[in-house]
mmCIF file of C-alpha atoms and ligand atoms in Angstrom:
data_model
loop_
_atom_site.group_PDB
_atom_site.id
_atom_site.type_symbol
_atom_site.label_atom_id
_atom_site.label_comp_id
_atom_site.label_asym_id
_atom_site.label_seq_id
_atom_site.Cartn_x
_atom_site.Cartn_y
_atom_site.Cartn_z
ATOM 1 C CA MET T 18 -68.476 126.948 0.193
ATOM 2 C CA THR T 19 -69.097 130.416 0.145
ATOM 3 C CA THR T 20 -68.427 132.408 -3.001
ATOM 4 C CA LYS T 21 -67.601 135.928 -1.393
ATOM 5 C CA THR T 22 -63.905 137.058 -2.870
ATOM 6 C CA LYS T 23 -61.172 136.020 -1.013
ATOM 7 C CA LEU T 24 -59.061 137.738 0.716
ATOM 8 C CA ILE T 25 -54.803 137.607 1.095
ATOM 9 C CA ALA T 26 -53.181 140.172 3.107
ATOM 10 C CA GLY T 27 -49.115 139.942 3.375
ATOM 11 C CA ASN T 28 -48.683 141.179 7.173
ATOM 12 C CA TRP T 29 -44.953 142.510 6.524
ATOM 13 C CA LYS T 30 -44.448 143.113 10.429
ATOM 14 C CA MET T 31 -41.043 144.922 11.165
ATOM 15 C CA ASN T 32 -39.760 144.041 7.996
ATOM 16 C CA GLY T 33 -38.527 146.609 5.046
ATOM 17 C CA SER T 34 -36.824 148.805 3.536
ATOM 18 C CA LEU T 35 -37.331 151.795 1.180
ATOM 19 C CA ALA T 36 -35.214 150.033 -1.384
ATOM 20 C CA GLY T 37 -36.591 146.498 -0.825
ATOM 21 C CA ASN T 38 -39.896 147.797 -0.392
ATOM 22 C CA ALA T 39 -39.444 148.972 -4.155
ATOM 23 C CA ALA T 40 -38.304 145.740 -5.085
ATOM 24 C CA LEU T 41 -40.584 143.947 -3.949
ATOM 25 C CA ILE T 42 -44.065 145.378 -5.322
ATOM 26 C CA GLU T 43 -42.451 145.899 -8.347
ATOM 27 C CA ILE T 44 -42.403 141.786 -8.650
ATOM 28 C CA LEU T 45 -45.769 142.000 -7.464
ATOM 29 C CA ARG T 46 -46.923 144.350 -9.801
ATOM 30 C CA GLU T 47 -44.923 142.806 -12.595
ATOM 31 C CA HIS T 48 -46.577 139.456 -12.018
ATOM 32 C CA ILE T 49 -49.798 139.721 -10.673
ATOM 33 C CA GLY T 50 -52.467 140.032 -13.317
ATOM 34 C CA ARG T 51 -55.675 140.225 -12.864
ATOM 35 C CA PRO T 52 -55.986 138.407 -9.785
ATOM 36 C CA ALA T 53 -59.445 135.919 -8.538
ATOM 37 C CA SER T 54 -58.872 137.941 -4.250
ATOM 38 C CA GLU T 55 -58.716 140.672 -3.127
ATOM 39 C CA VAL T 56 -54.967 141.135 -2.066
ATOM 40 C CA VAL T 57 -53.324 143.697 -0.030
ATOM 41 C CA VAL T 58 -50.086 144.156 2.189
ATOM 42 C CA CYS T 59 -50.127 145.212 5.662
ATOM 43 C CA VAL T 60 -46.875 147.617 6.244
ATOM 44 C CA PRO T 61 -45.051 149.354 8.809
ATOM 45 C CA ALA T 62 -46.923 152.459 9.580
ATOM 46 C CA PRO T 63 -43.052 154.753 8.205
ATOM 47 C CA TYR T 64 -43.197 153.376 4.894
ATOM 48 C CA LEU T 65 -47.780 154.200 3.778
ATOM 49 C CA GLN T 66 -46.257 156.944 2.420
ATOM 50 C CA GLN T 67 -43.778 155.591 -0.371
ATOM 51 C CA VAL T 68 -46.369 152.037 -0.922
ATOM 52 C CA GLN T 69 -49.076 154.338 -1.528
ATOM 53 C CA GLY T 70 -46.903 155.436 -4.250
ATOM 54 C CA LEU T 71 -45.695 152.116 -5.507
ATOM 55 C CA LEU T 72 -49.073 150.443 -5.328
ATOM 56 C CA ALA T 73 -50.994 153.816 -6.992
ATOM 57 C CA GLY T 74 -53.192 151.830 -10.223
ATOM 58 C CA SER T 75 -52.064 148.707 -8.767
ATOM 59 C CA PRO T 76 -55.265 146.279 -7.683
ATOM 60 C CA ILE T 77 -53.277 146.118 -4.227
ATOM 61 C CA ASP T 78 -54.386 147.640 -1.329
ATOM 62 C CA LEU T 79 -52.696 149.481 1.221
ATOM 63 C CA GLY T 80 -52.833 148.070 4.536
ATOM 64 C CA ALA T 81 -51.552 149.130 8.028
ATOM 65 C CA GLN T 82 -50.826 146.769 11.422
ATOM 66 C CA ASP T 83 -52.002 149.489 14.386
ATOM 67 C CA VAL T 84 -53.980 151.671 15.154
ATOM 68 C CA SER T 85 -54.828 154.245 17.903
ATOM 69 C CA ALA T 86 -58.080 154.243 19.349
ATOM 70 C CA GLU T 87 -57.489 157.590 20.218
ATOM 71 C CA PRO T 88 -58.593 160.134 17.570
ATOM 72 C CA GLN T 89 -55.302 162.698 18.157
ATOM 73 C CA GLY T 90 -53.733 164.055 21.082
ATOM 74 C CA ALA T 91 -50.894 162.609 23.736
ATOM 75 C CA PHE T 92 -50.055 159.550 22.434
ATOM 76 C CA THR T 93 -46.260 159.277 21.784
ATOM 77 C CA GLY T 94 -46.183 157.187 19.202
ATOM 78 C CA GLU T 95 -49.422 155.874 18.252
ATOM 79 C CA HIS T 96 -50.374 157.034 14.981
ATOM 80 C CA SER T 97 -54.095 157.571 14.968
ATOM 81 C CA ALA T 98 -57.560 156.329 12.166
ATOM 82 C CA ALA T 99 -57.577 159.642 10.845
ATOM 83 C CA MET T 100 -54.298 158.992 9.671
ATOM 84 C CA LEU T 101 -53.759 155.856 8.170
ATOM 85 C CA LYS T 102 -57.416 157.514 5.855
ATOM 86 C CA ASP T 103 -54.480 160.019 4.368
ATOM 87 C CA PHE T 104 -52.238 157.732 2.918
ATOM 88 C CA GLY T 105 -55.289 155.773 1.737
ATOM 89 C CA VAL T 106 -55.452 152.852 3.546
ATOM 90 C CA ARG T 107 -57.929 150.131 3.551
ATOM 91 C CA TYR T 108 -57.418 147.718 5.591
ATOM 92 C CA VAL T 109 -55.799 148.074 9.557
ATOM 93 C CA ILE T 110 -54.660 144.759 11.448
ATOM 94 C CA VAL T 111 -56.240 145.079 14.885
ATOM 95 C CA GLY T 112 -55.174 142.279 17.974
ATOM 96 C CA HIS T 113 -52.152 141.043 16.097
ATOM 97 C CA SER T 114 -51.089 138.441 19.030
ATOM 98 C CA GLU T 115 -48.018 140.188 18.599
ATOM 99 C CA ARG T 116 -49.642 143.633 19.881
ATOM 100 C CA ARG T 117 -51.808 141.021 22.709
ATOM 101 C CA LYS T 118 -48.504 139.574 23.996
ATOM 102 C CA TYR T 119 -45.730 142.322 23.915
ATOM 103 C CA HIS T 120 -47.790 145.426 24.076
ATOM 104 C CA ARG T 121 -50.759 144.278 26.920
ATOM 105 C CA GLU T 122 -53.535 144.764 24.544
ATOM 106 C CA THR T 123 -56.474 142.816 26.000
ATOM 107 C CA ASP T 124 -59.900 142.808 24.428
ATOM 108 C CA GLU T 125 -61.116 145.991 25.332
ATOM 109 C CA GLU T 126 -58.801 147.671 23.700
ATOM 110 C CA VAL T 127 -59.071 146.235 20.494
ATOM 111 C CA ALA T 128 -62.272 146.622 20.466
ATOM 112 C CA ALA T 129 -62.029 149.878 20.546
ATOM 113 C CA LYS T 130 -59.161 150.125 18.128
ATOM 114 C CA THR T 131 -61.516 147.999 15.741
ATOM 115 C CA ALA T 132 -64.316 150.895 16.437
ATOM 116 C CA ALA T 133 -62.000 153.094 15.710
ATOM 117 C CA ALA T 134 -61.167 152.049 12.255
ATOM 118 C CA LEU T 135 -64.495 151.729 11.586
ATOM 119 C CA SER T 136 -65.650 155.065 12.833
ATOM 120 C CA HIS T 137 -62.772 156.459 9.688
ATOM 121 C CA GLY T 138 -64.067 153.590 7.139
ATOM 122 C CA ILE T 139 -61.515 151.224 7.707
ATOM 123 C CA THR T 140 -61.924 147.605 7.275
ATOM 124 C CA PRO T 141 -60.499 145.612 10.846
ATOM 125 C CA ILE T 142 -58.871 142.690 10.067
ATOM 126 C CA VAL T 143 -59.142 141.147 13.332
ATOM 127 C CA CYS T 144 -56.381 138.542 14.808
ATOM 128 C CA VAL T 145 -58.217 135.880 17.324
ATOM 129 C CA GLY T 146 -55.898 132.403 18.436
ATOM 130 C CA GLU T 147 -54.481 130.055 21.249
ATOM 131 C CA THR T 148 -51.044 129.481 23.015
ATOM 132 C CA LEU T 149 -50.259 125.825 22.603
ATOM 133 C CA GLN T 150 -50.874 125.661 25.984
ATOM 134 C CA GLN T 151 -54.292 127.030 25.260
ATOM 135 C CA ARG T 152 -54.691 124.426 22.694
ATOM 136 C CA ASP T 153 -53.032 120.925 25.075
ATOM 137 C CA ALA T 154 -55.343 122.623 27.687
ATOM 138 C CA GLY T 155 -58.611 121.717 25.568
ATOM 139 C CA ARG T 156 -59.483 125.357 25.336
ATOM 140 C CA THR T 157 -58.953 126.665 21.655
ATOM 141 C CA ALA T 158 -63.166 127.555 21.738
ATOM 142 C CA GLU T 159 -63.209 129.433 24.625
ATOM 143 C CA VAL T 160 -60.461 131.437 23.888
ATOM 144 C CA VAL T 161 -61.200 132.867 20.416
ATOM 145 C CA LYS T 162 -65.229 132.767 21.000
ATOM 146 C CA ARG T 163 -63.768 134.580 23.979
ATOM 147 C CA GLN T 164 -61.801 137.457 21.332
ATOM 148 C CA LEU T 165 -64.559 137.474 18.855
ATOM 149 C CA ALA T 166 -67.126 138.111 21.384
ATOM 150 C CA ALA T 167 -64.891 141.129 22.683
ATOM 151 C CA VAL T 168 -65.481 143.156 18.717
ATOM 152 C CA ILE T 169 -68.952 141.228 18.062
ATOM 153 C CA HIS T 170 -70.989 144.701 18.941
ATOM 154 C CA VAL T 171 -68.967 147.913 18.530
ATOM 155 C CA ASN T 172 -71.191 150.590 19.072
ATOM 156 C CA GLY T 173 -72.980 152.243 15.765
ATOM 157 C CA HIS T 174 -71.136 149.144 13.204
ATOM 158 C CA CYS T 175 -72.364 146.044 11.711
ATOM 159 C CA ILE T 176 -70.445 142.738 12.175
ATOM 160 C CA SER T 177 -70.183 142.997 8.583
ATOM 161 C CA GLU T 178 -67.816 145.609 8.411
ATOM 162 C CA ILE T 179 -64.994 143.673 10.049
ATOM 163 C CA VAL T 180 -62.611 140.197 8.262
ATOM 164 C CA VAL T 181 -61.994 137.998 11.462
ATOM 165 C CA ALA T 182 -58.504 136.132 11.133
ATOM 166 C CA TYR T 183 -57.885 132.910 12.970
ATOM 167 C CA GLU T 184 -53.781 132.541 13.828
ATOM 168 C CA PRO T 185 -53.023 129.606 16.614
ATOM 169 C CA ILE T 186 -50.371 131.412 18.287
ATOM 170 C CA TRP T 187 -48.547 127.574 17.528
ATOM 171 C CA ALA T 188 -48.563 128.552 14.160
ATOM 172 C CA ILE T 189 -47.114 132.290 13.707
ATOM 173 C CA GLY T 190 -43.709 132.085 12.659
ATOM 174 C CA THR T 191 -43.383 128.377 13.526
ATOM 175 C CA GLY T 192 -43.293 126.719 10.468
ATOM 176 C CA GLN T 193 -46.014 124.379 11.839
ATOM 177 C CA THR T 194 -49.577 125.201 10.297
ATOM 178 C CA ALA T 195 -52.555 123.952 11.085
ATOM 179 C CA ALA T 196 -53.430 121.259 9.510
ATOM 180 C CA PRO T 197 -56.390 122.321 6.960
ATOM 181 C CA GLU T 198 -59.305 119.994 9.106
ATOM 182 C CA GLN T 199 -57.851 122.212 11.974
ATOM 183 C CA ALA T 200 -58.659 125.958 11.194
ATOM 184 C CA GLN T 201 -61.725 124.514 9.584
ATOM 185 C CA ALA T 202 -63.102 123.227 13.130
ATOM 186 C CA VAL T 203 -62.223 126.795 14.048
ATOM 187 C CA HIS T 204 -63.366 129.564 11.492
ATOM 188 C CA ALA T 205 -66.561 126.965 11.958
ATOM 189 C CA LEU T 206 -67.049 127.494 15.555
ATOM 190 C CA LEU T 207 -66.598 131.474 14.714
ATOM 191 C CA ARG T 208 -68.164 131.149 11.912
ATOM 192 C CA ALA T 209 -71.545 130.020 14.498
ATOM 193 C CA GLN T 210 -70.873 132.562 16.930
ATOM 194 C CA LEU T 211 -71.130 134.977 14.140
ATOM 195 C CA HIS T 212 -74.145 133.827 12.649
ATOM 196 C CA HIS T 213 -75.845 133.875 16.380
ATOM 197 C CA ALA T 214 -74.673 136.734 16.781
ATOM 198 C CA ALA T 215 -75.912 138.047 13.168
ATOM 199 C CA SER T 216 -77.440 134.995 11.112
ATOM 200 C CA GLU T 217 -78.529 137.285 7.873
ATOM 201 C CA HIS T 218 -74.924 138.817 7.558
ATOM 202 C CA ALA T 219 -71.967 135.601 8.794
ATOM 203 C CA ALA T 220 -71.966 133.984 5.194
ATOM 204 C CA GLY T 221 -70.162 137.301 4.069
ATOM 205 C CA ILE T 222 -67.738 138.310 6.517
ATOM 206 C CA ARG T 223 -64.723 136.859 5.779
ATOM 207 C CA ILE T 224 -62.678 134.488 8.379
ATOM 208 C CA LEU T 225 -58.931 134.649 6.973
ATOM 209 C CA TYR T 226 -56.174 131.793 8.366
ATOM 210 C CA GLY T 227 -52.913 132.867 9.427
ATOM 211 C CA GLY T 228 -49.783 131.051 10.573
ATOM 212 C CA SER T 229 -46.727 129.993 8.455
ATOM 213 C CA MET T 230 -49.312 129.456 4.658
ATOM 214 C CA ASN T 231 -47.171 129.479 2.657
ATOM 215 C CA ALA T 232 -46.980 128.257 -1.466
ATOM 216 C CA THR T 233 -47.408 125.045 -0.142
ATOM 217 C CA ASN T 234 -49.909 124.827 2.152
ATOM 218 C CA ALA T 235 -52.121 127.725 1.065
ATOM 219 C CA ALA T 236 -54.442 125.824 -1.572
ATOM 220 C CA ASP T 237 -55.419 123.044 0.219
ATOM 221 C CA LEU T 238 -55.759 125.366 3.501
ATOM 222 C CA LEU T 239 -57.687 128.096 1.257
ATOM 223 C CA ALA T 240 -60.145 125.217 0.041
ATOM 224 C CA GLN T 241 -62.269 124.587 3.322
ATOM 225 C CA PRO T 242 -65.012 126.128 3.302
ATOM 226 C CA ASP T 243 -64.936 128.325 6.305
ATOM 227 C CA ILE T 244 -61.236 129.690 5.043
ATOM 228 C CA ASP T 245 -61.784 133.023 3.153
ATOM 229 C CA GLY T 246 -58.427 133.722 2.619
ATOM 230 C CA GLY T 247 -54.957 134.640 4.496
ATOM 231 C CA LEU T 248 -53.405 136.752 6.150
ATOM 232 C CA ILE T 249 -49.356 135.867 5.468
ATOM 233 C CA GLY T 250 -46.226 136.744 7.262
ATOM 234 C CA GLY T 251 -43.228 135.704 6.406
ATOM 235 C CA ALA T 252 -44.039 133.920 2.962
ATOM 236 C CA SER T 253 -44.986 137.576 2.053
ATOM 237 C CA LEU T 254 -41.621 138.974 1.764
ATOM 238 C CA VAL T 255 -40.918 137.206 -0.437
ATOM 239 C CA ALA T 256 -42.607 137.736 -3.711
ATOM 240 C CA PRO T 257 -42.578 134.796 -5.866
ATOM 241 C CA ASN T 258 -44.173 132.700 -2.612
ATOM 242 C CA PHE T 259 -46.819 135.890 -1.941
ATOM 243 C CA LEU T 260 -47.748 135.462 -5.604
ATOM 244 C CA GLN T 261 -48.377 131.946 -5.525
ATOM 245 C CA ILE T 262 -50.178 132.404 -2.578
ATOM 246 C CA ILE T 263 -52.246 135.116 -4.624
ATOM 247 C CA ALA T 264 -52.953 132.183 -7.682
ATOM 248 C CA ALA T 265 -53.859 129.487 -4.804
ATOM 249 C CA ALA T 266 -56.818 131.787 -4.360
ATOM 250 C CA ARG T 267 -59.943 131.793 -6.838
HETATM 251 P P1 13P U 303 -46.504 133.809 9.115
HETATM 252 O O1 13P U 303 -46.962 133.784 8.461
HETATM 253 O O2 13P U 303 -45.338 134.082 9.223
HETATM 254 O O3 13P U 303 -46.239 132.460 10.102
HETATM 255 O O4 13P U 303 -47.324 135.090 10.510
HETATM 256 C C1 13P U 303 -48.199 134.736 11.260
HETATM 257 C C2 13P U 303 -49.104 136.281 10.903
HETATM 258 O O5 13P U 303 -48.574 136.564 12.101
HETATM 259 C C3 13P U 303 -49.575 136.989 10.108
HETATM 260 O O6 13P U 303 -50.189 138.006 11.034
#
């Protein structure tokens, strides 16, 4: 069992509004107390400034959902790591399966985004995960190992600076969670790969689970030896549910 501080990360995806964000953060602030884990909310880019203000003085960190691999320039619609830094962003999700799918992001692009975040002192939460088809074909290990391998040797940076998130695509937004043992088996594979790459750091790297984590299943998932936190979509939008997940992380 690892003893590192767990990380509970909410991924709001493309949800929120000025009024809704304020209401959600107000309830979180009121009830969060002193969490045993680190907590971050990864919000849509247009709300970074608003949520930065709402979180001031709270134990909740600010996160983003994507970052450009480019430092600046003619890349319409993109936002750079330096811009995220301007708003106090501490974590950024990279390589989420929705970006790999809808924006055709490749492992190479995910690695470049990881490097961009690291070079600005922002911790990337690098997502890996297999489709149901890949799982059924017995290809889970091959797929997640390939995705992790792409970010293991980011130039000039230590693997200990990243957070990994295992998100089986078949469990995202479907209500179908990986069983704790099923998730643990993949987390153990990822841990072994990290160990092979950097044995002195592997135990300290946080590997989050994501995919229909909720107030009911969080404790069992988070009790697994290689599950060091959660990346939570739908349940992070409902304050009592997110608070229950945070309470389950010790
Ligand atoms: P859900 O928790 O809604 O399944 O989403 C998981 C996810 O994709 C978090 O990044």
